[in-house]
GROMACS .gro file of C-alpha atoms in nm:
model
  182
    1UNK     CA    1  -2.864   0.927  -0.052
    2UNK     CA    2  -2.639   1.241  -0.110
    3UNK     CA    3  -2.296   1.254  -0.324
    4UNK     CA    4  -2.046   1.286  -0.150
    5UNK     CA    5  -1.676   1.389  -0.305
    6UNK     CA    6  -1.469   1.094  -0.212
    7UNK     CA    7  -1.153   1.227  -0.451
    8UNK     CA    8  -0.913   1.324  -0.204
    9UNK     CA    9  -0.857   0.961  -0.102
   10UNK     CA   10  -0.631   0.936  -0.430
   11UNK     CA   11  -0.288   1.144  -0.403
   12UNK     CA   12  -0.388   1.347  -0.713
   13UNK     CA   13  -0.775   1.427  -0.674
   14UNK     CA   14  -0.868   1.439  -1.033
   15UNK     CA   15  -0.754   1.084  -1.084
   16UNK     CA   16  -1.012   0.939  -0.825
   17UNK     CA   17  -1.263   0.727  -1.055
   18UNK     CA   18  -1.608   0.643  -0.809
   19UNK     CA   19  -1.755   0.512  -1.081
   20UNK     CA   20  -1.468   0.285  -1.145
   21UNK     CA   21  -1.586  -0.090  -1.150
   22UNK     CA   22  -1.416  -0.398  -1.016
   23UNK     CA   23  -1.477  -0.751  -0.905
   24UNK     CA   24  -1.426  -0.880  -0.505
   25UNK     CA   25  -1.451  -1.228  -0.365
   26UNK     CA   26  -1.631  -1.260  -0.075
   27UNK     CA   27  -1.528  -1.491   0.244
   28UNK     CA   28  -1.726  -1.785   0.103
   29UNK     CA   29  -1.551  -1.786  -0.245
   30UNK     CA   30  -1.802  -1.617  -0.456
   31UNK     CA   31  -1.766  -1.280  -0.669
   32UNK     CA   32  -1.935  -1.006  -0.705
   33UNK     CA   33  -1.851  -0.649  -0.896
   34UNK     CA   34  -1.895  -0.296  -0.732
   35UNK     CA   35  -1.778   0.091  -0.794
   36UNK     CA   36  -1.516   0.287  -0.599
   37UNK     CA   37  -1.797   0.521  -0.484
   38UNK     CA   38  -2.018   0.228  -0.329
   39UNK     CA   39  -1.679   0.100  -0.188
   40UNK     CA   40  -1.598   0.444  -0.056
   41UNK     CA   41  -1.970   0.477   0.089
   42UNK     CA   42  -1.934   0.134   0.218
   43UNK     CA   43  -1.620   0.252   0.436
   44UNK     CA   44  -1.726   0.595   0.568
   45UNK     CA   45  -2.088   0.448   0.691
   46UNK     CA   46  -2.017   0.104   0.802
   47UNK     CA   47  -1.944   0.126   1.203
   48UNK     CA   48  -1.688  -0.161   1.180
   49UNK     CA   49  -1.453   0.014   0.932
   50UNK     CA   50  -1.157   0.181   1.031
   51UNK     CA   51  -1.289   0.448   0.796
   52UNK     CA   52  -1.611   0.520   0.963
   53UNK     CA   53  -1.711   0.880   0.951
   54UNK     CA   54  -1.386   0.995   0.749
   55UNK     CA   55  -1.400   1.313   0.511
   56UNK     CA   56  -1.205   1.256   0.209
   57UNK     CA   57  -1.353   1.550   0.048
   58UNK     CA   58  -0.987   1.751   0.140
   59UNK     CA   59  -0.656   1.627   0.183
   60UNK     CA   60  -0.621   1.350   0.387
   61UNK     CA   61  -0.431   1.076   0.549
   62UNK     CA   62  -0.119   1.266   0.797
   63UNK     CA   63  -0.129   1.072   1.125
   64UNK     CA   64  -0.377   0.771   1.055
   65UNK     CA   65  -0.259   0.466   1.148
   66UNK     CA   66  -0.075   0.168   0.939
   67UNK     CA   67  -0.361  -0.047   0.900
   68UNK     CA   68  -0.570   0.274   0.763
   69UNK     CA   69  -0.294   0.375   0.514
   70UNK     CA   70  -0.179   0.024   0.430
   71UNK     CA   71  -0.571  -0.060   0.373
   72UNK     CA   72  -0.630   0.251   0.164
   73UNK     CA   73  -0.355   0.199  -0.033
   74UNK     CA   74  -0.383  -0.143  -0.117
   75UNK     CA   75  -0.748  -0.118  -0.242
   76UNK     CA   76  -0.735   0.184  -0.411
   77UNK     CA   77  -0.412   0.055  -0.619
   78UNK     CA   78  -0.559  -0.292  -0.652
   79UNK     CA   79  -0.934  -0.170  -0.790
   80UNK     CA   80  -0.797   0.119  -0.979
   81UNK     CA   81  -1.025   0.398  -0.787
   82UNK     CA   82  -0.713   0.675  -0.855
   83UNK     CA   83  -0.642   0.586  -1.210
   84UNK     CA   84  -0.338   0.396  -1.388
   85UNK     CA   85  -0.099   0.620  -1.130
   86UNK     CA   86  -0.300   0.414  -0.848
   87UNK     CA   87  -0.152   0.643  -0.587
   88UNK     CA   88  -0.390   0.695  -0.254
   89UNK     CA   89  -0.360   0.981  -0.065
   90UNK     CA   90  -0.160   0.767   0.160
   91UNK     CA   91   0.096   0.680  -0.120
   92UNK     CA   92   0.501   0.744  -0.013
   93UNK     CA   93   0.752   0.660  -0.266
   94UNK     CA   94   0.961   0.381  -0.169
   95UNK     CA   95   1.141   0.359  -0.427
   96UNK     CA   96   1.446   0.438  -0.296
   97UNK     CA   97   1.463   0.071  -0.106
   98UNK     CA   98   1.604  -0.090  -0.448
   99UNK     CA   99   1.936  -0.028  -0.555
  100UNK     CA  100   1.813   0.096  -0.854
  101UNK     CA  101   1.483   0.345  -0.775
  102UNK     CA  102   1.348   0.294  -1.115
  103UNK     CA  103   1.319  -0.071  -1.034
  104UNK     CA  104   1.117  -0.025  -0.740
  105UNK     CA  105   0.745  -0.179  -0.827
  106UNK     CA  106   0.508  -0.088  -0.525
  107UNK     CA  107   0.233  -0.250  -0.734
  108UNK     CA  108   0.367  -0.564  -0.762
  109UNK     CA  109   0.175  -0.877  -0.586
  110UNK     CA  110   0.292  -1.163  -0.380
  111UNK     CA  111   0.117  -1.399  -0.174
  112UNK     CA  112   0.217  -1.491   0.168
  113UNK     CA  113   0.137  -1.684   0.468
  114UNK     CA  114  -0.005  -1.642   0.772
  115UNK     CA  115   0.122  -1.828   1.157
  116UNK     CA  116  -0.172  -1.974   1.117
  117UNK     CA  117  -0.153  -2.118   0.741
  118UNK     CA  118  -0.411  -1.929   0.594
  119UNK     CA  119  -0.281  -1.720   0.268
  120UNK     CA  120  -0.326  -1.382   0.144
  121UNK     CA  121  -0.220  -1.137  -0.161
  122UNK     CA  122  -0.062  -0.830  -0.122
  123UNK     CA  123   0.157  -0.569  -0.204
  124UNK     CA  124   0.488  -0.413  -0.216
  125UNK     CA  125   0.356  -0.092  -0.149
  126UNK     CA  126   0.124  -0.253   0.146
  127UNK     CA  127   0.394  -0.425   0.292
  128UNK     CA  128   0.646  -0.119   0.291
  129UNK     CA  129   0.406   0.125   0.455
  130UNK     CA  130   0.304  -0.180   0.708
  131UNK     CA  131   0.668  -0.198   0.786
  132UNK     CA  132   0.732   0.202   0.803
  133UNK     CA  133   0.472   0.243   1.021
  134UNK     CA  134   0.433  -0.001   1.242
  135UNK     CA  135   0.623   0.069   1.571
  136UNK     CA  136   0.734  -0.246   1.690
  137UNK     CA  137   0.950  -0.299   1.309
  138UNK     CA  138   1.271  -0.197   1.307
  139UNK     CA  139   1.222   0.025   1.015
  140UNK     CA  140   0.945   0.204   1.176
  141UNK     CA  141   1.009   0.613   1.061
  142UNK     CA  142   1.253   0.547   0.810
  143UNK     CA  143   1.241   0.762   0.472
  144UNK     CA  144   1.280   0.541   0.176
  145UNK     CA  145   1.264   0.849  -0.095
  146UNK     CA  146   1.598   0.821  -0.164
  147UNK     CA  147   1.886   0.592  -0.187
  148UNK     CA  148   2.000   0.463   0.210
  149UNK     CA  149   2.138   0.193   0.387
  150UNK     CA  150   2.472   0.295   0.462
  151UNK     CA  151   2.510   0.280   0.848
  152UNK     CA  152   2.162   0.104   0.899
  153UNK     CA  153   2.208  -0.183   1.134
  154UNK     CA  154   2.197  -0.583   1.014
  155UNK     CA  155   1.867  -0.624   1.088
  156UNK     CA  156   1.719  -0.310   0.912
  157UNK     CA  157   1.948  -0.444   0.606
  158UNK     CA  158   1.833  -0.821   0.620
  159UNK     CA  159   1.492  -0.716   0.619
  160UNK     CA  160   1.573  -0.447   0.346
  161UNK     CA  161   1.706  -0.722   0.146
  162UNK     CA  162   1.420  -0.984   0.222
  163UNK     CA  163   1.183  -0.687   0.071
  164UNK     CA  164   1.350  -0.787  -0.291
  165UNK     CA  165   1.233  -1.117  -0.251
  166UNK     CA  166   0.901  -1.042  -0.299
  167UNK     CA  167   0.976  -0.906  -0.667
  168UNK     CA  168   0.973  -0.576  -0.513
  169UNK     CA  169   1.292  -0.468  -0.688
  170UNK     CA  170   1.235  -0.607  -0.999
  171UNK     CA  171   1.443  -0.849  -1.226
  172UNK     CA  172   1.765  -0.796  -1.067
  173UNK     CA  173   1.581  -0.824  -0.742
  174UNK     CA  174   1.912  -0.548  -0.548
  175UNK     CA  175   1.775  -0.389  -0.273
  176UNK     CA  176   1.970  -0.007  -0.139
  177UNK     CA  177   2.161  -0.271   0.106
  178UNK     CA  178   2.266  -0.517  -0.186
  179UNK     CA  179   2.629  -0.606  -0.123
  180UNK     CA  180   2.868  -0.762  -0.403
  181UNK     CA  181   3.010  -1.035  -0.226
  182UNK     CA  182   3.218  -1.157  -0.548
   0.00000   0.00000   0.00000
């Protein structure tokens, strides 16, 4: 098989690491370790994957969808394939949904729940560009790069606020639509 240069799936090429290793679990409980680069071949040659036939020799991610971005971003953050920054090319700074932006952790894990029961681990990062990006959610388009809220309607805020429940804002847990109702 040929190299291929899978770098610019990490925001800051030089940090992609193919031969990166990390451990997976499998559907029927049992582990296994593998490299970015198999990962990354895995993706771009397997016809089921949403990744199937992708370039990520050049800059890349503008217009893919929320379950591309979200997906990319999730594994290359939790397997470490772009270094300790963790950033894909699909990374946006949301930092700007906590009160304070410098308590913003889009790294930070929580497990959640399914309708149907089954559970799952994710991200803050994950969730925010799921909820960004996804048209039917009511913050769908919004820029979280900076401090906001002010004007935003009371469902945009409650789910702003239900964001810091998840540990997404740290310690203090204020989101940008924190209120002191003292």
């Amino acid at each position: 098989a040929c190299w291929k240069d899978h770098s610019h799936i990490c925001l800051d090429p030089a940090d992609y690491d193919g031969s990166k290793e990390y451990t997976y679990e499998n559907d029927d409980g049992t582990t296994g370790t593998s490299t970015c680069d198999a990962l990354m071949t895995s993706w771009t040659t397997s016809s089921e994957s949403p990744l199937a036939g992708e370039d990520f020799s050049q800059g890349w991610c503008e217009g893919k969808s929320s379950e591309v971005a979200g997906t990319l971003q999730g594994y290359m953050s939790t397997y470490g394939c772009c270094g300790t920054s963790g950033k894909s090319a699909c990374w946006t700074d949301y930092s700007g949904v906590c009160l304070d932006p410098n308590n913003y952790d889009g790294s930070k894990e929580y497990t959640y729940e399914d309708e149907d029961g089954t559970t799952g681990t994710s991200t803050c990062d994950v969730s925010m560009t799921y909820l960004t990006t996804s048209s039917e959610n009511p913050l769908a388009g919004e820029d979280f790069s900076q401090g906001w809220c002010e004007g935003k309607s009371s469902e945009v805020a409650d789910i702003v606020q239900g964001i810091t429940s998840l540990g997404c804002c740290g310690v203090n847990g204020k989101s940008a639509c924190w209120k002191d109702h003292s």
